[in-house]
């Protein structure tokens, strides 16, 4: 698995090369800066879980990481973020223009890699995923600054923008192995894991310490992004608390001490622990999909990935 | 041909539909606002020129327009433009975030349409084009604000960012018709036409009247974009003129009257007429590629498109 991931990195590095020097420079900054490679790992593990012994999973894992990276670059522009994984974001270093255009390049390069792979089924899975991700991002934009966003709307956003790629990453493992009877099971496992992952990510934005998070604590709050901790706290809040959320998130009138106060209200309503509890139910559902597969190193690694999701340090 | 274009529009409108209302709203604004549909028309005409009688050219023409529109949305964000085709740009109305994300959606949707078409050759042509376009846009960013950019570098930028899609649009006509012996000829005709088109577009940015241009005259100048009129004027300019270009384009120190002065220097060195002359040589080359095809309505329409390129009202 470590070897396979190293080969995915080789494919990634070979394919961000370009006659235009800014492209590998910027792409290397975000790709090579030590991401978790969670999504490509899902493709590799799913393929091995299905008994795959070829090489296609390496290239498809690289495609998945390219699509993810393109999304990250555009996300950071959209969110005006300055920190990612503890480093300055590409948009902060090279400007928004370069981030938008290099993101376009990486998405196109992902499709070129898929075309080399030559499977229309793979192309369908990943082009569908890519369109759904973009729709999820636009939907998230539409719910921004509205603290009356429901849990259902929130789940719709994170399913589209995050879980869809986890789902596709897992499904590809069954596809390359030609184990069509496992496609739906792995697709569902990836979807549940992705939902759990994003719920935890959003909880950590209010609950993590700055040192471990690798991005700025409270980014979502400052941007007026509506995530599960806020939705729980708003639903359960008294009139004074709801007015606070409306002033800060909706009217974007931010004052000193507001983030600390937001965290206090969130904790008062157990919004973090309830977020984690909801994430756990999705993890359980993902584990249930895997129950069917035979025991072994790949299954253990996938189960560890699911565990990691709700047990990330914060 | 008018019927075919109307059907392309139907395919476009059907495919910008989405459960997320902002997507069709924004996409309609830019797609339905009366673009010239020049690139999809090239696919339709090239297919007919090769004797094609099926329906795939309609869908592929829509793909080409989607890729073009995604590029426009991201371009307008990158250039901070406020006017396109005489209307407010999408980024000016809905903000940069929505434009970036809807652009991503349209590019993904283009790939979904290609996957439905089912040809790996088509997917290769358009995913290659899409990657080259993004590289051209990044290269353009690297030459910005440098008045010492050479004509060769300029041609490299516009070939990648503009001519590649014209070229792919024409090549697809031969591909769907399975006239493989015509692929290279139509590819080359499209490439030459695209280069001529962009040279003219860049000349018009200094030479057109505000009323006919549909965008703001002098946008390129204000952004410090280095285009052919500037390259000619800089090469031939005296020390005082070169200092003017360095102050305005490189140092971005813009003062009242600078655009008028820039136009005066450009005219003094016949930079517009020489740009048009260079565009004409590319038009001639495109016409030469078509000489080989039999006479008929499609060939006439393609030749008219080439004529239109250098005879656009300004």
mmCIF file with all atom_site columns, C-alpha atoms in Angstrom, chain A residues 18-20 22-23 74 77-78 80 97-98 100-102 104-105 107-109 111-112 115 118-120 123-124 127-128 130-131 134-135 137-139 141-142, chain B residues 18-20 22-23 74 77-78 80 97-98 100-102 104-105 107-109 111-112 115 118-120 123-124 127-128 130-131 134-135 137-139 141-142:
data_model
loop_
_atom_site.group_PDB
_atom_site.id
_atom_site.type_symbol
_atom_site.label_atom_id
_atom_site.label_alt_id
_atom_site.label_comp_id
_atom_site.label_asym_id
_atom_site.label_entity_id
_atom_site.label_seq_id
_atom_site.pdbx_PDB_ins_code
_atom_site.Cartn_x
_atom_site.Cartn_y
_atom_site.Cartn_z
_atom_site.occupancy
_atom_site.B_iso_or_equiv
_atom_site.pdbx_formal_charge
_atom_site.auth_seq_id
_atom_site.auth_comp_id
_atom_site.auth_asym_id
_atom_site.auth_atom_id
_atom_site.pdbx_PDB_model_num
ATOM 1  C CA . UNK A 1 18  ? 4.126   21.535 -18.146 1.00 0.00 ? 18  UNK A CA 1
ATOM 2  C CA . UNK A 1 19  ? 6.038   23.878 -20.426 1.00 0.00 ? 19  UNK A CA 1
ATOM 3  C CA . UNK A 1 20  ? 4.515   26.677 -18.342 1.00 0.00 ? 20  UNK A CA 1
ATOM 4  C CA . UNK A 1 22  ? 4.053   28.352 -12.938 1.00 0.00 ? 22  UNK A CA 1
ATOM 5  C CA . UNK A 1 23  ? 1.858   25.239 -13.290 1.00 0.00 ? 23  UNK A CA 1
ATOM 6  C CA . UNK A 1 74  ? -11.002 26.813 -6.390  1.00 0.00 ? 74  UNK A CA 1
ATOM 7  C CA . UNK A 1 77  ? -10.200 31.213 -3.930  1.00 0.00 ? 77  UNK A CA 1
ATOM 8  C CA . UNK A 1 78  ? -13.908 31.133 -3.171  1.00 0.00 ? 78  UNK A CA 1
ATOM 9  C CA . UNK A 1 80  ? -10.451 33.601 0.458   1.00 0.00 ? 80  UNK A CA 1
ATOM 10 C CA . UNK A 1 97  ? -5.944  34.211 -11.021 1.00 0.00 ? 97  UNK A CA 1
ATOM 11 C CA . UNK A 1 98  ? -3.240  31.541 -11.034 1.00 0.00 ? 98  UNK A CA 1
ATOM 12 C CA . UNK A 1 100 ? -8.347  29.444 -10.814 1.00 0.00 ? 100 UNK A CA 1
ATOM 13 C CA . UNK A 1 101 ? -6.418  28.623 -13.980 1.00 0.00 ? 101 UNK A CA 1
ATOM 14 C CA . UNK A 1 102 ? -4.157  25.926 -12.509 1.00 0.00 ? 102 UNK A CA 1
ATOM 15 C CA . UNK A 1 104 ? -8.757  24.254 -14.530 1.00 0.00 ? 104 UNK A CA 1
ATOM 16 C CA . UNK A 1 105 ? -5.557  22.674 -15.776 1.00 0.00 ? 105 UNK A CA 1
ATOM 17 C CA . UNK A 1 107 ? -9.244  19.076 -13.822 1.00 0.00 ? 107 UNK A CA 1
ATOM 18 C CA . UNK A 1 108 ? -8.489  18.839 -17.546 1.00 0.00 ? 108 UNK A CA 1
ATOM 19 C CA . UNK A 1 109 ? -5.392  16.765 -16.821 1.00 0.00 ? 109 UNK A CA 1
ATOM 20 C CA . UNK A 1 111 ? -9.755  13.833 -17.790 1.00 0.00 ? 111 UNK A CA 1
ATOM 21 C CA . UNK A 1 112 ? -6.716  13.286 -19.998 1.00 0.00 ? 112 UNK A CA 1
ATOM 22 C CA . UNK A 1 115 ? -8.974  8.988  -21.446 1.00 0.00 ? 115 UNK A CA 1
ATOM 23 C CA . UNK A 1 118 ? -9.708  4.124  -21.847 1.00 0.00 ? 118 UNK A CA 1
ATOM 24 C CA . UNK A 1 119 ? -12.807 3.073  -19.892 1.00 0.00 ? 119 UNK A CA 1
ATOM 25 C CA . UNK A 1 120 ? -16.052 4.902  -20.585 1.00 0.00 ? 120 UNK A CA 1
ATOM 26 C CA . UNK A 1 123 ? -15.118 8.433  -17.377 1.00 0.00 ? 123 UNK A CA 1
ATOM 27 C CA . UNK A 1 124 ? -18.818 8.373  -16.567 1.00 0.00 ? 124 UNK A CA 1
ATOM 28 C CA . UNK A 1 127 ? -17.390 13.176 -14.912 1.00 0.00 ? 127 UNK A CA 1
ATOM 29 C CA . UNK A 1 128 ? -20.666 12.658 -13.037 1.00 0.00 ? 128 UNK A CA 1
ATOM 30 C CA . UNK A 1 130 ? -17.131 16.257 -10.985 1.00 0.00 ? 130 UNK A CA 1
ATOM 31 C CA . UNK A 1 131 ? -20.461 17.817 -12.038 1.00 0.00 ? 131 UNK A CA 1
ATOM 32 C CA . UNK A 1 134 ? -19.531 21.671 -8.611  1.00 0.00 ? 134 UNK A CA 1
ATOM 33 C CA . UNK A 1 135 ? -23.289 21.680 -7.988  1.00 0.00 ? 135 UNK A CA 1
ATOM 34 C CA . UNK A 1 137 ? -20.256 23.948 -4.126  1.00 0.00 ? 137 UNK A CA 1
ATOM 35 C CA . UNK A 1 138 ? -22.813 26.262 -5.739  1.00 0.00 ? 138 UNK A CA 1
ATOM 36 C CA . UNK A 1 139 ? -25.517 24.957 -3.395  1.00 0.00 ? 139 UNK A CA 1
ATOM 37 C CA . UNK A 1 141 ? -22.880 29.245 -1.749  1.00 0.00 ? 141 UNK A CA 1
ATOM 38 C CA . UNK A 1 142 ? -26.684 29.508 -1.784  1.00 0.00 ? 142 UNK A CA 1
ATOM 39 C CA . UNK B 2 18  ? -29.854 21.749 -12.341 1.00 0.00 ? 18  UNK B CA 1
ATOM 40 C CA . UNK B 2 19  ? -31.555 21.335 -8.989  1.00 0.00 ? 19  UNK B CA 1
ATOM 41 C CA . UNK B 2 20  ? -29.434 24.296 -7.874  1.00 0.00 ? 20  UNK B CA 1
ATOM 42 C CA . UNK B 2 22  ? -28.250 29.641 -9.377  1.00 0.00 ? 22  UNK B CA 1
ATOM 43 C CA . UNK B 2 23  ? -26.605 27.406 -12.003 1.00 0.00 ? 23  UNK B CA 1
ATOM 44 C CA . UNK B 2 74  ? -13.127 32.060 -15.430 1.00 0.00 ? 74  UNK B CA 1
ATOM 45 C CA . UNK B 2 77  ? -13.023 36.526 -12.960 1.00 0.00 ? 77  UNK B CA 1
ATOM 46 C CA . UNK B 2 78  ? -9.306  36.552 -13.745 1.00 0.00 ? 78  UNK B CA 1
ATOM 47 C CA . UNK B 2 80  ? -12.004 41.407 -13.305 1.00 0.00 ? 80  UNK B CA 1
ATOM 48 C CA . UNK B 2 97  ? -17.350 32.731 -6.314  1.00 0.00 ? 97  UNK B CA 1
ATOM 49 C CA . UNK B 2 98  ? -20.418 31.772 -8.325  1.00 0.00 ? 98  UNK B CA 1
ATOM 50 C CA . UNK B 2 100 ? -15.698 30.097 -10.647 1.00 0.00 ? 100 UNK B CA 1
ATOM 51 C CA . UNK B 2 101 ? -18.006 27.297 -9.492  1.00 0.00 ? 101 UNK B CA 1
ATOM 52 C CA . UNK B 2 102 ? -20.510 27.488 -12.354 1.00 0.00 ? 102 UNK B CA 1
ATOM 53 C CA . UNK B 2 104 ? -16.416 24.219 -13.077 1.00 0.00 ? 104 UNK B CA 1
ATOM 54 C CA . UNK B 2 105 ? -19.922 22.832 -13.469 1.00 0.00 ? 105 UNK B CA 1
ATOM 55 C CA . UNK B 2 107 ? -16.667 22.068 -17.847 1.00 0.00 ? 107 UNK B CA 1
ATOM 56 C CA . UNK B 2 108 ? -17.770 18.918 -16.003 1.00 0.00 ? 108 UNK B CA 1
ATOM 57 C CA . UNK B 2 109 ? -21.065 18.931 -17.869 1.00 0.00 ? 109 UNK B CA 1
ATOM 58 C CA . UNK B 2 111 ? -17.303 15.937 -20.198 1.00 0.00 ? 111 UNK B CA 1
ATOM 59 C CA . UNK B 2 112 ? -20.577 14.264 -19.220 1.00 0.00 ? 112 UNK B CA 1
ATOM 60 C CA . UNK B 2 115 ? -19.149 10.482 -22.277 1.00 0.00 ? 115 UNK B CA 1
ATOM 61 C CA . UNK B 2 118 ? -19.189 7.539  -26.239 1.00 0.00 ? 118 UNK B CA 1
ATOM 62 C CA . UNK B 2 119 ? -16.143 8.176  -28.423 1.00 0.00 ? 119 UNK B CA 1
ATOM 63 C CA . UNK B 2 120 ? -12.712 8.013  -26.784 1.00 0.00 ? 120 UNK B CA 1
ATOM 64 C CA . UNK B 2 123 ? -12.826 12.681 -25.418 1.00 0.00 ? 123 UNK B CA 1
ATOM 65 C CA . UNK B 2 124 ? -9.121  12.774 -26.227 1.00 0.00 ? 124 UNK B CA 1
ATOM 66 C CA . UNK B 2 127 ? -9.646  16.857 -22.920 1.00 0.00 ? 127 UNK B CA 1
ATOM 67 C CA . UNK B 2 128 ? -6.349  17.678 -24.642 1.00 0.00 ? 128 UNK B CA 1
ATOM 68 C CA . UNK B 2 130 ? -9.093  21.791 -22.389 1.00 0.00 ? 130 UNK B CA 1
ATOM 69 C CA . UNK B 2 131 ? -5.657  21.206 -20.815 1.00 0.00 ? 131 UNK B CA 1
ATOM 70 C CA . UNK B 2 134 ? -5.694  26.230 -19.304 1.00 0.00 ? 134 UNK B CA 1
ATOM 71 C CA . UNK B 2 135 ? -1.941  26.184 -19.948 1.00 0.00 ? 135 UNK B CA 1
ATOM 72 C CA . UNK B 2 137 ? -4.247  31.074 -19.836 1.00 0.00 ? 137 UNK B CA 1
ATOM 73 C CA . UNK B 2 138 ? -1.514  30.517 -17.243 1.00 0.00 ? 138 UNK B CA 1
ATOM 74 C CA . UNK B 2 139 ? 1.150   31.404 -19.825 1.00 0.00 ? 139 UNK B CA 1
ATOM 75 C CA . UNK B 2 141 ? -0.636  35.417 -16.862 1.00 0.00 ? 141 UNK B CA 1
ATOM 76 C CA . UNK B 2 142 ? 3.147   34.932 -16.953 1.00 0.00 ? 142 UNK B CA 1
#
